[in-house]
Short mmCIF file of C-alpha atoms in Angstrom, two decimals:
data_model
loop_
_atom_site.label_atom_id
_atom_site.label_comp_id
_atom_site.label_asym_id
_atom_site.label_seq_id
_atom_site.Cartn_x
_atom_site.Cartn_y
_atom_site.Cartn_z
CA MET Y 1 -26.15 9.59 -43.83
CA LYS Y 2 -25.14 5.75 -43.40
CA ASN Y 3 -21.80 4.55 -44.11
CA ARG Y 4 -21.96 2.57 -47.38
CA ALA Y 5 -19.86 -0.08 -45.57
CA SER Y 6 -22.05 -0.45 -42.66
CA LEU Y 7 -25.34 -0.54 -44.84
CA THR Y 8 -23.35 -3.48 -46.73
CA LEU Y 9 -22.49 -5.26 -43.55
CA MET Y 10 -25.94 -5.39 -42.50
CA GLU Y 11 -27.22 -6.55 -45.71
CA MET Y 12 -24.99 -9.21 -45.20
CA LEU Y 13 -26.12 -10.27 -41.71
CA ILE Y 14 -29.30 -10.40 -43.13
CA MET Y 15 -28.76 -12.43 -46.21
CA VAL Y 16 -26.40 -14.95 -43.68
CA LEU Y 17 -29.62 -15.76 -42.15
CA VAL Y 18 -31.28 -15.97 -44.86
CA PHE Y 19 -28.73 -18.50 -46.09
CA SER Y 20 -28.72 -20.35 -42.73
CA LEU Y 21 -32.84 -21.24 -42.65
CA SER Y 22 -32.20 -22.01 -46.56
CA ALA Y 23 -29.22 -24.11 -45.86
CA ALA Y 24 -31.05 -26.06 -42.90
CA ILE Y 25 -33.81 -26.57 -44.88
CA CYS Y 26 -31.79 -28.12 -47.59
CA LEU Y 27 -29.50 -30.44 -45.32
CA GLY Y 28 -32.73 -31.78 -43.97
CA LEU Y 29 -33.66 -33.09 -47.86
CA PHE Y 30 -30.41 -34.16 -48.49
CA ALA Y 31 -30.39 -36.00 -44.76
CA GLY Y 32 -33.73 -37.62 -46.33
CA ALA Y 33 -32.59 -38.60 -49.79
CA ASP Y 34 -29.25 -40.67 -48.03
CA ARG Y 35 -31.49 -42.27 -45.40
CA LEU Y 36 -33.86 -43.32 -48.42
CA SER Y 37 -30.59 -44.40 -50.34
CA GLU Y 38 -29.60 -46.52 -47.09
CA GLU Y 39 -33.32 -48.33 -47.00
CA THR Y 40 -32.78 -49.21 -50.79
CA VAL Y 41 -30.09 -50.55 -51.02
CA ARG Y 42 -31.23 -52.95 -47.20
CA GLN Y 43 -34.15 -53.84 -49.34
CA ASP Y 44 -32.50 -54.91 -52.40
CA ARG Y 45 -29.98 -57.01 -50.11
CA ALA Y 46 -32.69 -58.41 -48.42
CA VAL Y 47 -34.68 -59.85 -51.34
CA ILE Y 48 -31.58 -61.54 -52.66
CA LEU Y 49 -30.95 -63.28 -49.05
CA ALA Y 50 -34.67 -64.09 -48.52
CA GLN Y 51 -34.00 -65.83 -52.25
CA ASN Y 52 -31.18 -67.35 -51.63
CA ALA Y 53 -32.65 -68.73 -48.36
CA ALA Y 54 -36.01 -70.01 -50.09
CA GLU Y 55 -34.05 -71.91 -53.04
CA ALA Y 56 -31.44 -73.58 -50.35
CA LEU Y 57 -34.17 -74.56 -48.43
CA LYS Y 58 -35.74 -76.08 -51.75
CA ALA Y 59 -32.57 -77.85 -52.23
CA GLY Y 60 -32.58 -79.61 -48.86
CA ALA Y 61 -29.30 -77.67 -47.96
CA GLU Y 62 -28.87 -74.99 -44.99
CA PRO Y 63 -29.92 -71.35 -45.26
CA GLU Y 64 -27.43 -68.68 -44.85
CA THR Y 65 -29.12 -66.64 -42.05
CA ALA Y 66 -27.32 -63.56 -41.41
CA GLU Y 67 -25.34 -61.28 -43.43
CA ASP Y 68 -23.78 -57.72 -42.86
CA GLY Y 69 -26.74 -56.65 -40.44
CA LEU Y 70 -29.33 -58.77 -42.12
CA TYR Y 71 -30.55 -61.49 -40.31
CA LEU Y 72 -32.93 -63.37 -41.34
CA ASP Y 73 -36.19 -65.66 -39.21
CA ILE Y 74 -37.19 -68.93 -40.37
CA ARG Y 75 -40.21 -70.01 -39.41
CA GLU Y 76 -42.08 -72.96 -40.39
CA VAL Y 77 -45.51 -73.18 -41.56
CA PRO Y 78 -47.54 -76.27 -40.99
CA SER Y 79 -49.62 -77.06 -44.04
CA GLU Y 80 -52.56 -78.93 -44.65
CA ILE Y 81 -51.36 -80.44 -47.44
CA PRO Y 82 -49.33 -84.04 -46.83
CA GLY Y 83 -45.72 -83.94 -48.37
CA LEU Y 84 -45.65 -80.70 -48.42
CA LYS Y 85 -43.22 -78.34 -46.25
CA GLN Y 86 -43.77 -74.84 -46.17
CA ALA Y 87 -41.58 -72.43 -44.39
CA GLU Y 88 -41.98 -68.41 -43.94
CA ILE Y 89 -38.81 -66.38 -44.43
CA THR Y 90 -38.73 -62.86 -42.83
CA VAL Y 91 -35.31 -60.59 -43.10
CA PHE Y 92 -35.24 -57.89 -40.27
CA PHE Y 93 -32.83 -55.07 -40.05
CA GLU Y 94 -32.55 -54.09 -36.47
CA LYS Y 95 -35.48 -55.79 -35.27
CA GLU Y 96 -37.68 -54.46 -38.26
CA ALA Y 97 -39.25 -56.58 -40.96
CA ILE Y 98 -38.10 -55.89 -44.16
CA PHE Y 99 -38.83 -58.43 -46.72
CA THR Y 100 -41.33 -61.55 -46.16
CA LEU Y 101 -41.24 -64.45 -48.28
CA GLU Y 102 -43.28 -67.63 -48.09
CA THR Y 103 -41.95 -70.62 -49.70
CA GLY Y 104 -42.70 -74.72 -49.84
CA TRP Y 105 -41.52 -77.85 -51.19
CA GLN Y 106 -41.98 -81.18 -51.54
CA GLU Y 107 -41.27 -83.55 -48.66
CA VAL Y 108 -38.89 -86.23 -49.88
CA ALA Y 109 -39.82 -89.58 -48.10
CA PRO Y 110 -36.81 -91.02 -46.61
CA MET O 1 -9.63 10.43 -38.80
CA LYS O 2 -12.55 10.01 -40.29
CA GLU O 3 -11.55 8.91 -43.46
CA LYS O 4 -9.23 6.22 -42.05
CA ASN O 5 -12.34 4.75 -39.74
CA SER O 6 -14.22 4.43 -42.76
CA LYS O 7 -11.37 3.26 -44.62
CA ILE O 8 -10.90 0.18 -42.18
CA THR O 9 -15.01 0.13 -41.97
CA ASP O 10 -14.47 -0.45 -45.64
CA LEU O 11 -11.96 -3.04 -45.73
CA LEU O 12 -13.58 -4.73 -42.78
CA ALA O 13 -16.54 -4.96 -45.02
CA LEU O 14 -14.99 -6.13 -48.18
CA LEU O 15 -13.23 -8.86 -45.84
CA VAL O 16 -16.59 -10.38 -44.47
CA PHE O 17 -17.97 -10.55 -47.88
CA ALA O 18 -14.81 -12.47 -48.96
CA VAL O 19 -15.29 -14.71 -45.97
CA PHE O 20 -18.86 -14.99 -46.75
CA ALA O 21 -18.70 -15.86 -50.24
CA LEU O 22 -15.81 -18.46 -49.48
CA CYS O 23 -18.59 -20.20 -47.20
CA LEU O 24 -21.29 -20.21 -49.53
CA CYS O 25 -18.73 -21.72 -52.06
CA LEU O 26 -17.72 -24.32 -49.75
CA VAL O 27 -21.40 -24.65 -49.17
CA LEU O 28 -22.28 -25.46 -52.71
CA LEU O 29 -19.50 -27.82 -53.63
CA THR O 30 -20.37 -29.71 -50.30
CA GLY O 31 -23.87 -30.32 -51.78
CA ALA O 32 -22.33 -30.83 -55.40
CA ARG O 33 -20.40 -33.80 -53.20
CA VAL O 34 -23.36 -35.42 -51.52
CA TYR O 35 -25.14 -35.72 -54.98
CA ARG O 36 -22.67 -37.18 -56.78
CA ASN O 37 -22.18 -39.79 -54.23
CA LEU O 38 -25.65 -40.58 -53.85
CA VAL O 39 -26.07 -40.90 -57.79
CA GLN O 40 -22.80 -42.85 -57.68
CA THR O 41 -24.21 -45.27 -55.33
CA GLY O 42 -27.60 -44.99 -57.12
CA GLU O 43 -25.82 -46.59 -60.20
CA GLU O 44 -23.90 -49.37 -58.18
CA THR O 45 -27.00 -50.42 -56.64
CA TYR O 46 -28.76 -50.38 -60.02
CA ALA O 47 -26.14 -52.37 -61.45
CA ARG O 48 -26.07 -55.20 -58.57
CA ARG O 49 -29.77 -55.25 -58.54
CA THR O 50 -30.13 -55.81 -62.43
CA ALA O 51 -27.74 -58.58 -62.73
CA ALA O 52 -29.35 -60.71 -59.84
CA LEU O 53 -32.62 -60.27 -61.19
CA TYR O 54 -31.31 -60.75 -64.60
CA LEU O 55 -29.81 -63.84 -63.82
CA SER O 56 -32.71 -65.03 -61.59
CA THR O 57 -35.12 -64.30 -64.43
CA ARG O 58 -33.23 -66.58 -67.13
CA VAL O 59 -32.33 -69.30 -64.91
CA ARG O 60 -36.08 -69.65 -64.05
CA GLN O 61 -37.25 -68.88 -67.84
CA SER O 62 -35.13 -71.57 -69.08
CA GLY O 63 -35.70 -75.24 -69.87
CA THR O 64 -32.83 -77.62 -68.58
CA VAL O 65 -29.55 -75.46 -67.08
CA ALA O 66 -26.03 -76.59 -66.99
CA VAL O 67 -22.65 -75.46 -65.91
CA GLU O 68 -20.19 -75.52 -68.72
CA ASP O 69 -17.20 -74.14 -69.76
CA PHE O 70 -16.81 -71.90 -73.04
CA GLY O 71 -14.05 -70.79 -74.40
CA GLY O 72 -12.15 -70.43 -71.40
CA CYS O 73 -14.88 -69.20 -68.71
CA GLN O 74 -17.24 -70.58 -66.93
CA ALA O 75 -20.77 -70.08 -68.98
CA LEU O 76 -24.30 -70.78 -67.54
CA THR O 77 -26.02 -72.90 -70.29
CA CYS O 78 -30.04 -72.86 -70.75
CA ALA O 79 -30.99 -75.61 -73.36
CA GLU O 80 -34.26 -74.68 -75.13
CA GLU O 81 -35.95 -76.74 -77.62
CA ILE O 82 -37.60 -74.79 -80.45
CA ASP O 83 -39.22 -76.50 -84.02
CA GLY O 84 -37.53 -79.66 -82.79
CA GLU O 85 -33.79 -77.90 -82.90
CA ILE O 86 -32.17 -77.37 -79.51
CA TYR O 87 -31.13 -73.99 -78.72
CA LEU O 88 -28.37 -72.64 -76.17
CA THR O 89 -28.57 -69.63 -74.45
CA ARG O 90 -25.11 -69.12 -72.66
CA ILE O 91 -24.58 -66.65 -69.93
CA TYR O 92 -20.66 -65.55 -69.01
CA CYS O 93 -18.49 -63.29 -68.44
CA HIS O 94 -15.55 -62.03 -71.12
CA GLU O 95 -13.61 -58.95 -70.96
CA GLY O 96 -15.57 -57.07 -68.40
CA TYR O 97 -18.52 -57.79 -69.35
CA LEU O 98 -21.77 -60.11 -68.44
CA ARG O 99 -22.72 -61.44 -72.13
CA GLU O 100 -25.13 -63.58 -73.28
CA LEU O 101 -25.07 -66.25 -76.70
CA PHE O 102 -27.88 -67.33 -77.86
CA CYS O 103 -27.09 -70.10 -81.35
CA ALA O 104 -27.76 -73.48 -82.68
CA GLU O 105 -26.61 -76.28 -80.29
CA ASN O 106 -24.03 -76.95 -82.62
CA ALA O 107 -22.88 -73.40 -83.65
CA ALA O 108 -19.15 -72.79 -83.55
CA LEU O 109 -18.98 -69.21 -81.72
CA SER O 110 -16.63 -67.80 -79.48
CA PRO O 111 -16.80 -65.85 -76.05
CA SER O 112 -16.45 -62.50 -77.69
CA ASP O 113 -19.72 -63.22 -80.25
CA GLY O 114 -21.86 -62.91 -77.18
CA GLU O 115 -24.33 -59.59 -76.76
CA LYS O 116 -23.12 -57.19 -73.80
CA VAL O 117 -25.54 -57.28 -71.10
CA LEU O 118 -24.25 -55.30 -68.22
CA GLU O 119 -20.51 -54.47 -67.08
CA ALA O 120 -19.56 -57.22 -64.78
CA GLU O 121 -15.50 -58.43 -64.02
CA ASN O 122 -16.13 -62.25 -63.11
CA LEU O 123 -18.95 -64.74 -62.88
CA THR O 124 -17.91 -68.02 -60.60
CA LEU O 125 -20.37 -71.38 -61.25
CA SER O 126 -20.69 -74.15 -59.48
CA LEU O 127 -23.37 -76.86 -59.35
CA GLU O 128 -23.71 -79.36 -56.50
CA GLY O 129 -26.64 -81.44 -56.86
CA THR O 130 -29.77 -79.57 -57.42
CA LEU O 131 -28.46 -76.38 -55.79
CA LEU O 132 -26.56 -73.99 -58.39
CA THR O 133 -24.35 -71.01 -57.24
CA ALA O 134 -23.32 -68.20 -59.13
CA GLN O 135 -21.23 -65.56 -57.64
CA LEU O 136 -21.37 -62.24 -59.75
CA ASP O 137 -19.11 -59.73 -58.44
CA GLY O 138 -19.22 -60.05 -54.97
CA GLN O 139 -23.26 -61.24 -54.82
CA THR O 140 -23.91 -65.09 -54.74
CA LEU O 141 -27.31 -65.96 -55.88
CA THR O 142 -28.59 -69.88 -55.42
CA PHE O 143 -30.88 -71.18 -57.24
CA HIS O 144 -32.54 -74.61 -57.00
CA LEU O 145 -32.76 -77.13 -60.23
CA ARG O 146 -35.82 -78.80 -61.08
CA THR O 147 -34.73 -79.77 -64.17
CA GLY O 148 -31.82 -80.51 -66.13
CA LYS O 149 -29.16 -83.07 -66.58
CA GLU O 150 -28.15 -83.00 -63.05
CA ALA O 151 -31.40 -82.23 -61.46
CA LEU O 152 -33.43 -85.38 -61.74
CA PRO O 153 -34.07 -87.53 -58.73
CA MET V 1 -18.54 13.75 -51.23
CA LYS V 2 -16.98 11.62 -53.29
CA LYS V 3 -14.16 10.06 -52.22
CA LYS V 4 -11.33 8.13 -54.48
CA GLU V 5 -12.03 4.70 -52.60
CA ALA V 6 -8.54 2.84 -53.04
CA LEU V 7 -10.61 -0.50 -52.39
CA SER V 8 -13.67 -1.12 -54.25
CA LEU V 9 -16.38 -1.90 -52.22
CA PRO V 10 -18.89 -5.06 -52.99
CA ALA V 11 -22.43 -3.28 -54.40
CA ILE V 12 -25.46 -2.85 -52.27
CA GLY V 13 -26.98 -5.94 -53.37
CA GLY V 14 -24.02 -7.84 -54.14
CA SER V 15 -24.58 -10.12 -51.11
CA SER V 16 -28.25 -10.69 -52.02
CA LEU V 17 -27.32 -11.76 -55.44
CA LEU V 18 -24.93 -14.06 -54.17
CA VAL V 19 -27.06 -15.82 -51.74
CA ILE V 20 -30.19 -15.62 -54.18
CA PHE V 21 -28.14 -17.57 -56.28
CA ALA V 22 -26.11 -20.31 -53.75
CA VAL V 23 -29.88 -21.12 -52.47
CA LEU V 24 -31.23 -21.61 -56.14
CA CYS V 25 -28.29 -23.90 -56.75
CA LEU V 26 -28.52 -25.69 -53.30
CA THR V 27 -32.51 -26.11 -54.05
CA VAL V 28 -31.93 -27.80 -57.29
CA PHE V 29 -28.97 -30.21 -55.69
CA ALA V 30 -31.30 -31.64 -52.74
CA LEU V 31 -34.21 -31.59 -55.08
CA LEU V 32 -32.09 -33.49 -57.73
CA SER V 33 -30.77 -35.94 -54.93
CA LEU V 34 -34.36 -36.62 -53.31
CA GLY V 35 -35.83 -36.93 -57.01
CA THR V 36 -33.10 -39.66 -58.12
CA VAL V 37 -33.39 -41.83 -54.77
CA GLN V 38 -36.65 -41.80 -55.23
CA ALA V 39 -36.45 -43.27 -58.51
CA GLU V 40 -34.23 -46.09 -57.62
CA ARG V 41 -36.53 -46.78 -54.64
CA ARG V 42 -39.29 -47.56 -56.87
CA LEU V 43 -37.41 -49.26 -59.04
CA SER V 44 -36.33 -51.30 -55.80
CA ASP V 45 -39.87 -52.18 -54.92
CA LYS V 46 -40.52 -53.18 -58.46
CA GLY V 47 -37.71 -55.96 -58.02
CA ALA V 48 -38.96 -57.13 -54.69
CA GLN V 49 -42.43 -57.06 -55.70
CA ALA V 50 -41.37 -59.25 -58.93
CA VAL V 51 -39.41 -61.87 -56.39
CA SER V 52 -42.63 -62.00 -54.22
CA ASP V 53 -44.96 -62.58 -57.45
CA TYR V 54 -42.42 -65.68 -58.35
CA TYR V 55 -42.21 -67.03 -54.46
CA ARG V 56 -45.89 -66.94 -54.19
CA ALA V 57 -46.67 -68.88 -58.04
CA ASP V 58 -44.03 -71.28 -56.79
CA LEU V 59 -45.89 -72.07 -53.92
CA GLU V 60 -49.21 -72.34 -55.59
CA ALA V 61 -47.42 -74.73 -57.81
CA GLU V 62 -45.84 -76.96 -55.06
CA LYS V 63 -48.78 -77.19 -53.06
CA ILE V 64 -50.96 -78.11 -56.32
CA PHE V 65 -47.80 -81.10 -56.93
CA ALA V 66 -48.11 -81.96 -53.04
CA ARG V 67 -52.18 -82.86 -53.77
CA LEU V 68 -51.26 -84.56 -57.28
CA ARG V 69 -48.95 -86.73 -55.48
CA SER V 70 -51.46 -87.70 -52.69
CA GLY V 71 -53.61 -88.73 -55.12
CA GLU V 72 -56.21 -86.04 -55.41
CA GLN V 73 -57.57 -84.45 -59.03
CA VAL V 74 -57.17 -81.23 -59.03
CA PRO V 75 -59.23 -78.88 -61.39
CA GLY V 76 -57.06 -77.04 -64.14
CA VAL V 77 -54.52 -80.08 -64.37
CA VAL V 78 -54.75 -81.84 -67.53
CA GLU V 79 -53.11 -85.43 -67.96
CA THR V 80 -52.09 -86.50 -71.39
CA GLU V 81 -49.66 -89.54 -72.33
CA GLY V 82 -49.10 -89.77 -68.23
CA VAL V 83 -47.66 -86.27 -67.74
CA CYS V 84 -49.88 -84.08 -65.91
CA ARG V 85 -49.52 -80.35 -66.88
CA TYR V 86 -50.79 -77.24 -65.47
CA THR V 87 -49.95 -73.33 -65.08
CA CYS V 88 -50.00 -70.71 -62.20
CA PRO V 89 -49.75 -67.23 -62.94
CA VAL V 90 -46.78 -65.37 -62.07
CA THR V 91 -47.88 -61.59 -63.65
CA GLU V 92 -50.18 -60.63 -65.88
CA ASN V 93 -47.38 -61.58 -68.53
CA GLN V 94 -45.83 -64.41 -67.14
CA THR V 95 -46.96 -67.63 -65.74
CA LEU V 96 -45.15 -70.87 -64.44
CA MET V 97 -45.57 -73.88 -66.42
CA VAL V 98 -45.46 -77.75 -64.71
CA GLU V 99 -45.17 -80.60 -66.30
CA LEU V 100 -44.98 -83.56 -64.04
CA GLU V 101 -44.42 -87.44 -65.09
CA LYS V 102 -47.63 -88.63 -63.36
CA GLU V 103 -46.31 -92.64 -62.32
CA THR V 104 -42.64 -91.22 -60.97
CA TRP V 105 -43.25 -87.44 -59.98
CA VAL V 106 -40.49 -86.48 -61.88
CA VAL V 107 -40.42 -82.71 -63.05
CA LEU V 108 -40.17 -82.46 -66.66
CA ARG V 109 -40.77 -78.77 -66.98
CA TRP V 110 -41.13 -75.74 -63.89
CA GLN V 111 -40.57 -73.08 -66.37
CA VAL V 112 -41.65 -69.44 -66.35
CA ILE V 113 -42.68 -68.62 -69.65
CA LEU V 114 -44.12 -65.24 -70.97
CA ARG V 115 -47.86 -65.38 -71.75
CA MET V 116 -48.77 -64.35 -75.46
CA GLU V 117 -51.72 -62.46 -75.86
CA GLU V 118 -53.62 -64.46 -78.13
CA THR V 119 -55.91 -61.85 -79.91
CA GLU V 120 -58.45 -63.46 -82.08
CA GLU V 121 -60.43 -60.18 -82.70
CA LYS V 122 -60.11 -59.38 -86.25
CA LEU V 123 -59.48 -55.70 -87.34
CA ASP V 124 -62.40 -54.34 -89.06
CA VAL V 125 -60.76 -53.02 -91.95
CA TRP V 126 -62.78 -50.41 -94.21
CA ASP V 127 -63.18 -51.98 -98.03
CA GLY V 128 -64.58 -49.10 -99.92
CA LYS V 129 -68.20 -49.68 -98.86
#
């Protein structure tokens, strides 16, 4: 006849294992949610950055090419239509492209 | 002697149970805190994104855009002609909210008459040639204006 | 063998109950977090798509503008009273409407308007027959 206390202890041991397993799984889910949240914030900022750059190019001003870990690559695209300048704006985060925009504007004769 | 032993084992079991329950509570509290932080970040992101998209949409959907002073604060004024009359949509920040006021050109209205759009502290506007720069609570947006009083080549 | 216990011992199954409760709570928190963040991500994607759509239409409008400036006759451009008018669809409900002055190429309008659905279908109303 086992002591009640040792039975409780054994049961607790099993339950610790069960809880550790489920906690590990939940921790993984939390980590995934955190990563997705960071990606979302980054995407929002990338969209605004690209938009600002496109508008600056259209106005003939210098665009902001970097902000807080995100950086832009503005590549001028050759255009078949005379009088039109085209560019492709890509926002990168640590060498990964997050958002791309293509824009064009009229070439004003000097 | 046996009784004392079993008493010690009982005490041990109770202690372990108490520690176990405490650990469980801590883990649950941490989980709740993580969830709350996630939701808070989500709300902030939502507010920023909505504000940016709202301003962008408004600027792009308007005819002519100008920066004017309205009751002491800077207002983005979009003019539209409806049935021969000019109507103005003013977007400005007043008393902690980004507001929008749609009225006839000559209407005498004050900043508190505007409709609250979302919570915002400060809206700063500047117009240099055709480039409109709007700063809303730390977020910077630029727009190239095609039409408007300052935008004609 | 009933001993009068000075201390109350946690019942058998007490820790199981506690753990089941804790696991349930934790799972709910984790799933809620994931659900919230996924919803946010969908909204963000929609925002990015809206911006892409606008710039796609804007580029198309600029291309037509450049072609008009170089003297080309572009199909879809309506010219009345020295003003060239054309539209580029942004999304299903939005269109970019452009009006240019033909001689000076001044932009009179470069505006996104909400496309109104023109339904000319009449509803068949029962008239008692």
